[in-house]
CSV table of C-alpha atoms in Angstrom, one decimal:
chain,number,residue,atom,x,y,z
A,1,MET,CA,3.7,15.5,22.9
A,2,GLY,CA,6.9,13.4,22.5
A,3,LYS,CA,4.9,10.3,21.4
A,4,TRP,CA,3.9,12.2,18.2
A,5,PHE,CA,7.5,12.9,17.1
A,6,ARG,CA,9.2,9.5,17.6
A,7,ILE,CA,11.8,9.0,14.9
A,8,SER,CA,10.7,5.4,14.3
A,9,HIS,CA,7.1,6.5,13.5
A,10,ILE,CA,8.2,9.3,11.2
A,11,SER,CA,10.7,7.1,9.3
A,12,ALA,CA,8.2,4.3,8.9
A,13,GLY,CA,5.6,6.7,7.5
A,14,PHE,CA,8.1,8.3,5.2
A,15,ILE,CA,9.4,4.9,3.9
A,16,ALA,CA,5.8,3.7,3.3
A,17,VAL,CA,5.0,6.8,1.2
A,18,LEU,CA,8.4,6.6,-0.6
A,19,VAL,CA,7.9,3.0,-1.5
A,20,GLY,CA,4.3,3.6,-2.6
A,21,TYR,CA,5.1,6.5,-4.9
A,22,THR,CA,8.3,5.2,-6.4
A,23,SER,CA,6.8,1.8,-7.2
A,24,SER,CA,3.8,2.9,-9.1
A,25,VAL,CA,3.5,6.7,-9.8
A,26,ALA,CA,4.6,6.2,-13.4
A,27,ILE,CA,1.5,4.1,-13.9
A,28,ILE,CA,-0.7,7.0,-12.7
A,29,PHE,CA,1.0,9.2,-15.3
A,30,GLN,CA,0.2,6.7,-18.0
A,31,ALA,CA,-3.4,6.3,-16.9
A,32,ALA,CA,-3.9,10.1,-17.0
A,33,ASN,CA,-2.2,10.3,-20.4
A,34,ALA,CA,-4.6,7.6,-21.7
A,35,ALA,CA,-7.5,9.9,-20.9
A,36,GLY,CA,-5.8,12.8,-22.7
A,37,ALA,CA,-5.0,14.7,-19.5
A,38,SER,CA,-3.4,18.1,-19.8
A,39,ALA,CA,-0.6,19.2,-17.5
A,40,ALA,CA,-3.1,21.0,-15.2
A,41,GLU,CA,-5.4,17.9,-15.1
A,42,LEU,CA,-2.4,15.7,-14.3
A,43,ASN,CA,-1.4,18.0,-11.4
A,44,SER,CA,-5.0,17.9,-10.2
A,45,TRP,CA,-5.0,14.0,-10.3
A,46,MET,CA,-1.9,14.0,-8.1
A,47,TRP,CA,-3.4,16.6,-5.8
A,48,ALA,CA,-6.6,14.6,-5.3
A,49,LEU,CA,-4.7,11.3,-4.7
A,50,GLY,CA,-2.4,12.8,-2.2
A,51,ILE,CA,-5.1,14.7,-0.3
A,52,GLY,CA,-7.4,11.7,-0.3
A,53,MET,CA,-4.8,9.2,1.0
A,54,GLY,CA,-3.5,11.7,3.6
A,55,ALA,CA,-6.9,12.6,5.0
A,56,SER,CA,-8.1,9.0,5.1
A,57,CYS,CA,-4.9,7.7,6.7
A,58,ILE,CA,-4.9,10.3,9.4
A,59,GLY,CA,-8.7,10.1,10.0
A,60,LEU,CA,-9.1,6.3,10.1
A,61,SER,CA,-5.9,5.7,12.1
A,62,LEU,CA,-6.8,8.2,14.8
A,63,ARG,CA,-10.4,7.0,14.8
A,64,TYR,CA,-9.6,3.3,15.4
A,65,ARG,CA,-6.1,3.7,17.0
A,66,ASN,CA,-4.9,1.1,14.4
A,67,PRO,CA,-2.3,1.5,11.7
A,68,VAL,CA,-4.8,2.0,8.8
A,69,LEU,CA,-3.0,3.0,5.6
A,70,THR,CA,-4.8,3.8,2.4
A,71,ALA,CA,-3.4,4.0,-1.2
A,72,TRP,CA,-4.4,4.4,-4.8
A,73,SER,CA,-5.3,1.3,-6.6
A,74,THR,CA,-2.2,0.3,-8.6
A,75,PRO,CA,-3.9,-2.6,-10.4
A,76,GLY,CA,-6.8,-0.2,-11.1
A,77,ALA,CA,-4.4,2.4,-12.6
A,78,ALA,CA,-2.9,-0.3,-14.8
A,79,LEU,CA,-6.4,-1.2,-15.9
A,80,LEU,CA,-7.1,2.4,-16.7
A,81,VAL,CA,-3.9,2.7,-18.9
A,82,THR,CA,-5.5,0.2,-21.3
A,83,SER,CA,-9.1,1.1,-20.8
A,84,LEU,CA,-9.4,4.9,-20.9
A,85,SER,CA,-8.1,5.2,-24.5
A,86,GLY,CA,-10.9,6.6,-26.6
A,87,LEU,CA,-12.8,8.1,-23.6
A,88,THR,CA,-12.9,11.8,-22.7
A,89,MET,CA,-11.8,13.1,-19.4
A,90,SER,CA,-15.4,13.7,-18.4
A,91,GLN,CA,-16.3,10.1,-19.2
A,92,ALA,CA,-13.2,9.0,-17.1
A,93,ILE,CA,-14.5,11.0,-14.2
A,94,GLY,CA,-17.9,9.4,-14.5
A,95,VAL,CA,-16.2,6.0,-14.3
A,96,PHE,CA,-14.3,7.0,-11.2
A,97,LEU,CA,-17.5,8.1,-9.4
A,98,PHE,CA,-19.4,5.0,-10.4
A,99,SER,CA,-16.6,2.7,-9.1
A,100,SER,CA,-16.3,4.7,-5.9
A,101,LEU,CA,-20.1,4.4,-5.4
A,102,LEU,CA,-19.9,0.6,-5.7
A,103,ILE,CA,-17.1,0.5,-3.2
A,104,THR,CA,-19.1,2.7,-0.8
A,105,LEU,CA,-22.2,0.5,-1.1
A,106,SER,CA,-20.1,-2.7,-0.5
A,107,GLY,CA,-18.9,-1.2,2.7
A,108,ILE,CA,-22.3,0.1,3.9
A,109,THR,CA,-24.1,-3.2,3.2
A,110,GLY,CA,-21.4,-5.1,5.2
A,111,TRP,CA,-21.0,-8.0,2.7
A,112,PHE,CA,-17.3,-7.4,2.4
A,113,GLN,CA,-16.7,-7.8,6.2
A,114,LYS,CA,-18.8,-10.9,6.3
A,115,ILE,CA,-16.7,-12.5,3.6
A,116,MET,CA,-13.4,-11.6,5.3
A,117,GLN,CA,-14.6,-13.1,8.6
A,118,CYS,CA,-14.5,-16.5,6.9
A,119,VAL,CA,-10.7,-16.2,6.2
A,120,PRO,CA,-8.6,-18.1,8.7
A,121,ARG,CA,-5.8,-16.1,10.2
A,122,HIS,CA,-3.1,-18.5,9.0
A,123,ILE,CA,-4.3,-18.1,5.5
A,124,ALA,CA,-4.2,-14.3,5.8
A,125,ALA,CA,-0.7,-14.5,7.2
A,126,ALA,CA,0.4,-16.7,4.3
A,127,MET,CA,-1.0,-14.4,1.7
A,128,LEU,CA,0.8,-11.4,3.4
A,129,ALA,CA,4.1,-13.3,3.3
A,130,GLY,CA,3.5,-14.2,-0.4
A,131,ILE,CA,2.9,-10.5,-1.2
A,132,LEU,CA,6.0,-9.3,0.6
A,133,ILE,CA,8.5,-12.0,-0.2
A,134,ARG,CA,9.6,-10.5,-3.5
A,135,PHE,CA,10.4,-7.2,-1.6
A,136,GLY,CA,12.7,-9.2,0.7
A,137,MET,CA,14.5,-10.8,-2.3
A,138,ASP,CA,14.9,-7.3,-3.9
A,139,LEU,CA,17.4,-6.5,-1.2
A,140,PHE,CA,19.9,-8.9,-2.7
A,141,THR,CA,19.0,-8.1,-6.2
A,142,ALA,CA,19.8,-4.5,-5.5
A,143,MET,CA,23.1,-5.5,-3.9
A,144,GLN,CA,24.2,-6.9,-7.3
A,145,SER,CA,24.2,-3.5,-9.0
A,146,GLN,CA,25.0,-1.2,-6.0
A,147,TRP,CA,26.9,-3.5,-3.7
A,148,LEU,CA,28.6,-0.7,-1.7
A,149,MET,CA,25.5,1.3,-0.9
A,150,VAL,CA,23.2,-1.6,-0.2
A,151,GLY,CA,25.9,-3.6,1.6
A,152,LEU,CA,26.5,-0.7,4.0
A,153,MET,CA,22.8,-0.4,4.6
A,154,PHE,CA,22.6,-4.1,5.4
A,155,ILE,CA,25.6,-3.9,7.8
A,156,VAL,CA,24.1,-0.9,9.6
A,157,PHE,CA,20.8,-2.7,9.8
A,158,LEU,CA,22.4,-5.8,11.4
A,159,LEU,CA,24.5,-3.8,13.8
A,160,GLY,CA,21.5,-1.6,14.7
A,161,ARG,CA,19.6,-4.8,15.7
A,162,ILE,CA,22.3,-5.4,18.3
A,163,TRP,CA,22.7,-1.9,19.8
A,164,VAL,CA,19.7,0.3,18.8
A,165,PRO,CA,16.9,-2.0,17.5
A,166,ARG,CA,14.3,0.8,17.6
A,167,TYR,CA,16.2,2.9,15.0
A,168,THR,CA,17.6,0.3,12.7
A,169,VAL,CA,15.6,1.2,9.6
A,170,PRO,CA,16.0,5.0,10.0
A,171,LEU,CA,19.8,4.5,10.4
A,172,ALA,CA,19.9,2.3,7.3
A,173,LEU,CA,18.0,4.9,5.3
A,174,ALA,CA,20.3,7.7,6.5
A,175,VAL,CA,23.4,5.7,5.5
A,176,GLY,CA,21.9,4.8,2.2
A,177,MET,CA,21.1,8.5,1.4
A,178,LEU,CA,24.6,9.6,2.4
A,179,CYS,CA,26.2,6.9,0.4
A,180,ALA,CA,23.9,7.7,-2.6
A,181,GLY,CA,24.8,11.3,-2.4
A,182,SER,CA,28.6,10.6,-2.2
A,183,LEU,CA,28.3,8.3,-5.2
A,184,GLY,CA,26.4,10.9,-7.3
A,185,LEU,CA,23.2,8.8,-7.4
A,186,LEU,CA,20.9,11.5,-5.9
A,187,HIS,CA,19.5,13.9,-8.6
A,188,LEU,CA,18.0,16.8,-6.8
A,189,GLU,CA,19.0,19.5,-9.3
A,190,THR,CA,15.8,19.4,-11.3
A,191,LEU,CA,13.4,19.9,-8.4
A,192,ALA,CA,11.0,22.8,-8.6
A,193,TRP,CA,8.6,23.2,-5.7
A,194,THR,CA,5.4,24.5,-7.0
A,195,PRO,CA,2.0,24.0,-5.2
A,196,ALA,CA,-0.6,22.1,-7.2
A,197,SER,CA,-4.0,23.6,-8.1
A,198,PRO,CA,-7.1,21.3,-8.0
A,199,LEU,CA,-9.1,21.4,-11.1
A,200,LEU,CA,-12.8,20.5,-11.0
A,201,MET,CA,-13.7,18.2,-14.0
A,202,PRO,CA,-17.4,17.6,-14.6
A,203,PRO,CA,-18.4,13.9,-15.0
A,204,GLU,CA,-20.1,12.4,-18.0
A,205,PHE,CA,-21.9,9.0,-17.5
A,206,SER,CA,-21.5,6.7,-20.5
A,207,VAL,CA,-23.3,3.4,-20.0
A,208,SER,CA,-20.7,1.5,-22.1
A,209,ALA,CA,-17.8,3.2,-20.1
A,210,LEU,CA,-19.5,2.4,-16.7
A,211,ILE,CA,-19.9,-1.2,-17.6
A,212,GLY,CA,-16.7,-1.7,-19.6
A,213,VAL,CA,-14.4,0.2,-17.3
A,214,GLY,CA,-16.2,1.1,-14.1
A,215,ILE,CA,-17.2,-2.4,-13.0
A,216,PRO,CA,-13.8,-3.9,-13.8
A,217,LEU,CA,-12.1,-1.0,-11.8
A,218,PHE,CA,-14.4,-1.8,-8.9
A,219,ILE,CA,-13.7,-5.6,-9.0
A,220,VAL,CA,-9.9,-5.1,-9.4
A,221,THR,CA,-9.8,-2.6,-6.5
A,222,MET,CA,-11.8,-4.8,-4.2
A,223,THR,CA,-10.0,-8.1,-5.0
A,224,SER,CA,-6.5,-7.0,-5.6
A,225,GLN,CA,-6.3,-4.2,-3.0
A,226,ASN,CA,-9.0,-4.2,-0.3
A,227,VAL,CA,-8.8,-8.0,0.3
A,228,PRO,CA,-5.1,-8.1,0.9
A,229,GLY,CA,-5.2,-4.8,2.7
A,230,LEU,CA,-7.7,-6.1,5.3
A,231,ALA,CA,-5.8,-9.4,5.4
A,232,VAL,CA,-2.6,-7.4,6.4
A,233,LEU,CA,-4.5,-5.9,9.3
A,234,ARG,CA,-5.9,-9.3,10.4
A,235,ALA,CA,-2.5,-11.0,10.1
A,236,ASN,CA,-1.0,-8.4,12.4
A,237,GLY,CA,-3.7,-8.9,15.0
A,238,TYR,CA,-5.8,-5.8,14.3
A,239,GLN,CA,-9.5,-6.4,14.3
A,240,THR,CA,-10.5,-3.1,12.8
A,241,PRO,CA,-14.1,-3.3,11.5
A,242,ALA,CA,-14.0,-3.7,7.7
A,243,SER,CA,-17.2,-2.0,6.7
A,244,PRO,CA,-16.3,1.5,7.8
A,245,LEU,CA,-12.9,1.3,6.3
A,246,ILE,CA,-14.3,0.3,2.9
A,247,SER,CA,-17.1,2.8,3.1
A,248,TRP,CA,-14.8,5.8,3.9
A,249,THR,CA,-12.4,4.9,1.0
A,250,GLY,CA,-15.4,4.9,-1.3
A,251,VAL,CA,-16.6,8.2,0.1
A,252,ALA,CA,-13.2,9.7,-0.5
A,253,GLY,CA,-13.4,8.6,-4.1
A,254,LEU,CA,-16.9,10.2,-4.4
A,255,ILE,CA,-15.6,13.5,-3.1
A,256,LEU,CA,-12.3,13.6,-4.9
A,257,GLY,CA,-13.2,11.8,-8.1
A,258,PRO,CA,-14.1,15.0,-9.9
A,259,PHE,CA,-10.6,16.2,-9.3
A,260,GLY,CA,-8.9,13.0,-10.5
A,261,GLY,CA,-9.0,10.8,-7.5
A,262,PHE,CA,-9.8,7.7,-9.4
A,263,SER,CA,-9.8,5.2,-6.5
A,264,PHE,CA,-8.9,4.8,-2.9
A,265,ASN,CA,-8.5,1.6,-1.0
A,266,LEU,CA,-6.7,-0.2,1.8
A,267,ALA,CA,-2.9,-0.5,1.4
A,268,ALA,CA,-1.2,-3.9,1.9
A,269,ILE,CA,2.6,-3.7,1.2
A,270,THR,CA,3.1,-0.2,2.5
A,271,ALA,CA,0.8,-0.8,5.4
A,272,ALA,CA,3.0,-3.7,6.5
A,273,ILE,CA,5.8,-1.2,6.9
A,274,CYS,CA,3.8,0.8,9.5
A,275,MET,CA,2.8,-2.4,11.3
A,276,SER,CA,6.3,-3.8,11.8
A,277,LYS,CA,8.2,-3.9,15.0
A,278,ASP,CA,10.6,-1.3,13.6
A,279,ALA,CA,7.7,1.2,13.6
A,280,ASP,CA,7.1,0.6,17.3
A,281,SER,CA,7.6,-2.4,19.6
A,282,ASP,CA,4.2,-1.7,21.0
A,283,PRO,CA,1.4,-2.7,18.5
A,284,SER,CA,-1.0,-0.3,20.1
A,285,ARG,CA,1.2,2.7,19.1
A,286,ARG,CA,1.9,1.7,15.5
A,287,TYR,CA,-1.0,3.8,14.3
A,288,LEU,CA,1.2,6.8,14.8
A,289,ALA,CA,3.3,5.6,11.9
A,290,SER,CA,0.2,5.6,9.6
A,291,VAL,CA,-0.6,9.1,10.9
A,292,TRP,CA,2.8,10.3,9.8
A,293,ALA,CA,2.4,8.5,6.4
A,294,GLY,CA,-0.8,10.6,6.1
A,295,VAL,CA,1.1,13.8,6.8
A,296,PHE,CA,3.6,12.9,4.0
A,297,TYR,CA,0.7,12.0,1.7
A,298,LEU,CA,-0.8,15.5,2.3
A,299,PHE,CA,2.5,17.0,1.5
A,300,THR,CA,2.7,15.2,-1.8
A,301,GLY,CA,-0.8,16.2,-2.5
A,302,VAL,CA,-0.1,19.9,-1.9
A,303,PHE,CA,2.8,19.9,-4.2
A,304,GLY,CA,1.2,17.5,-6.7
A,305,ALA,CA,3.2,16.1,-9.5
A,306,THR,CA,6.2,18.2,-8.6
A,307,VAL,CA,7.0,16.1,-5.6
A,308,VAL,CA,7.3,13.0,-7.8
A,309,GLY,CA,10.7,14.5,-8.8
A,310,LEU,CA,11.8,14.1,-5.2
A,311,PHE,CA,11.0,10.4,-5.2
A,312,ALA,CA,12.5,10.0,-8.6
A,313,ALA,CA,15.8,11.5,-7.3
A,314,PHE,CA,16.4,8.4,-5.1
A,315,PRO,CA,18.2,5.5,-6.9
A,316,VAL,CA,15.9,2.5,-7.4
A,317,GLU,CA,18.4,0.3,-5.5
A,318,LEU,CA,18.1,2.5,-2.4
A,319,VAL,CA,14.3,2.3,-2.5
A,320,ALA,CA,14.3,-1.5,-3.0
A,321,ALA,CA,16.8,-2.0,-0.1
A,322,ILE,CA,15.0,0.2,2.4
A,323,ALA,CA,11.7,-1.4,1.6
A,324,ALA,CA,13.2,-4.9,2.1
A,325,LEU,CA,14.8,-4.0,5.4
A,326,ALA,CA,11.6,-2.4,6.7
A,327,LEU,CA,9.6,-5.5,5.8
A,328,LEU,CA,12.0,-8.2,7.0
A,329,GLY,CA,10.4,-8.5,10.4
A,330,THR,CA,6.9,-8.6,9.0
A,331,ILE,CA,7.8,-11.3,6.5
A,332,GLY,CA,9.3,-13.4,9.3
A,333,ASN,CA,6.3,-13.0,11.5
A,334,SER,CA,3.9,-13.7,8.7
A,335,LEU,CA,5.7,-17.0,7.8
A,336,ALA,CA,5.8,-18.0,11.5
A,337,GLY,CA,2.1,-17.3,11.9
A,338,ALA,CA,1.2,-19.1,8.6
A,339,LEU,CA,3.1,-22.3,9.4
A,340,ALA,CA,2.7,-22.6,13.1
A,341,ASP,CA,-0.4,-24.8,13.1
A,342,ASP,CA,0.4,-28.3,11.7
A,343,HIS,CA,-3.2,-28.8,10.5
A,344,GLY,CA,-3.3,-25.6,8.5
A,345,ARG,CA,0.2,-25.7,7.2
A,346,GLU,CA,-0.6,-27.2,3.8
A,347,ALA,CA,-3.3,-24.7,3.1
A,348,ALA,CA,-1.0,-21.8,4.2
A,349,LEU,CA,1.7,-23.2,2.0
A,350,VAL,CA,-0.6,-23.2,-1.1
A,351,THR,CA,-1.7,-19.7,-0.3
A,352,PHE,CA,1.9,-18.5,0.0
A,353,ILE,CA,3.2,-20.1,-3.2
A,354,CYS,CA,0.3,-19.0,-5.3
A,355,THR,CA,0.5,-15.5,-4.0
A,356,ALA,CA,4.2,-15.3,-4.5
A,357,SER,CA,4.0,-16.7,-8.0
A,358,GLY,CA,2.5,-13.4,-9.4
A,359,MET,CA,0.0,-15.3,-11.5
A,360,THR,CA,-2.9,-13.3,-13.1
A,361,PHE,CA,-6.2,-15.0,-14.1
A,362,MET,CA,-9.3,-13.3,-15.5
A,363,GLY,CA,-7.5,-10.0,-14.9
A,364,ILE,CA,-7.3,-10.6,-11.1
A,365,GLY,CA,-3.9,-10.8,-9.3
A,366,SER,CA,-2.3,-13.6,-7.4
A,367,ALA,CA,-3.1,-12.3,-3.9
A,368,PHE,CA,-6.8,-13.0,-4.5
A,369,TRP,CA,-6.3,-16.4,-6.1
A,370,GLY,CA,-3.9,-17.4,-3.3
A,371,LEU,CA,-6.6,-16.7,-0.9
A,372,VAL,CA,-9.2,-18.7,-2.9
A,373,PHE,CA,-6.9,-21.7,-3.3
A,374,GLY,CA,-5.8,-21.6,0.3
A,375,ILE,CA,-9.4,-21.5,1.6
A,376,CYS,CA,-10.3,-24.4,-0.7
A,377,VAL,CA,-7.4,-26.6,0.6
A,378,HIS,CA,-8.3,-25.5,4.2
A,379,ALA,CA,-12.0,-26.5,3.7
A,380,ALA,CA,-11.0,-29.8,2.1
A,381,ALA,CA,-8.6,-30.7,4.8
A,382,SER,CA,-11.1,-29.8,7.5
A,383,ARG,CA,-13.6,-32.2,6.0
A,384,ILE,CA,-11.3,-35.2,5.7
A,385,ARG,CA,-9.3,-34.7,8.9
A,386,PRO,CA,-10.2,-37.4,11.4
A,387,SER,CA,-11.8,-36.3,14.7
């Protein structure tokens, strides 16, 4: 029983959910508002997303004994902000179901797994490092505005590495919360804990909406979320089969789409937190951190939009600092894996720089293009390299 309640697993799961919600929940609100959502419909959206992410995290992590973390599609939500205007909520629900159906079919047919098997491991590691590097830099950016709180967290993290390496991140988080409270940076006074009520919203299938919004939502979710999400697993040495993961995230969308669950996919950044050494020194037990993340997701789903107030109560500098500290080890390991092989170093470097640049082309983010350019350089180098 003790293995289920290890503080490092609980804290890694909590930090993953904290980072996921605080970094993009505002975009979900904007997307719902673009579809003309009422307060009840917005609460149902948050209920569906929390329940879907929680159930899939717990189920997939326990099934494969790997740290599988799911999330909503943040780029997909950003797409919806600009695309749902003029559509009814019923038409939006039809779009969600259509996109989830395409995701389910891509998993069942196995084409996604076949493509990802062609990605060299050092390219995947470079892409992961490129995704996470800005989070590491945010530590020192946050230190500029809240030097006392972030500085104390950093000192505790360094000292913890020496004396209690397993608990460095939880200790840093505890010190950050205490410091934020003493400085008056925690705003808990407006919290009102009210359970959310799911609301069934019937779909309406508009051909123009399915083509104009549903297909782009599917493409963005697959390229900007599922590709890096699976690459994170591969970069950390987990060979979880891709097809079932993609299929089940699609099925979750089909079930919860009528309640506002617009998209579910593999997580990348928050997943890396649960795959770090700080979560557990033994890679075979890190799946328990994802299970705890699922528990916290279920909690956020039960309380719906109300729980957002809890995450909003934390100062942005605390969230940025704890995310950076939780990801430092993963960033280092990814860079080491990406640059270890002399022959693949140039391709890995191109992947890393392109991904870290944040470029967007044809509506697709830098993680996908970093992968494309890196594979092209790798293929070219393999052809011209002398035997």
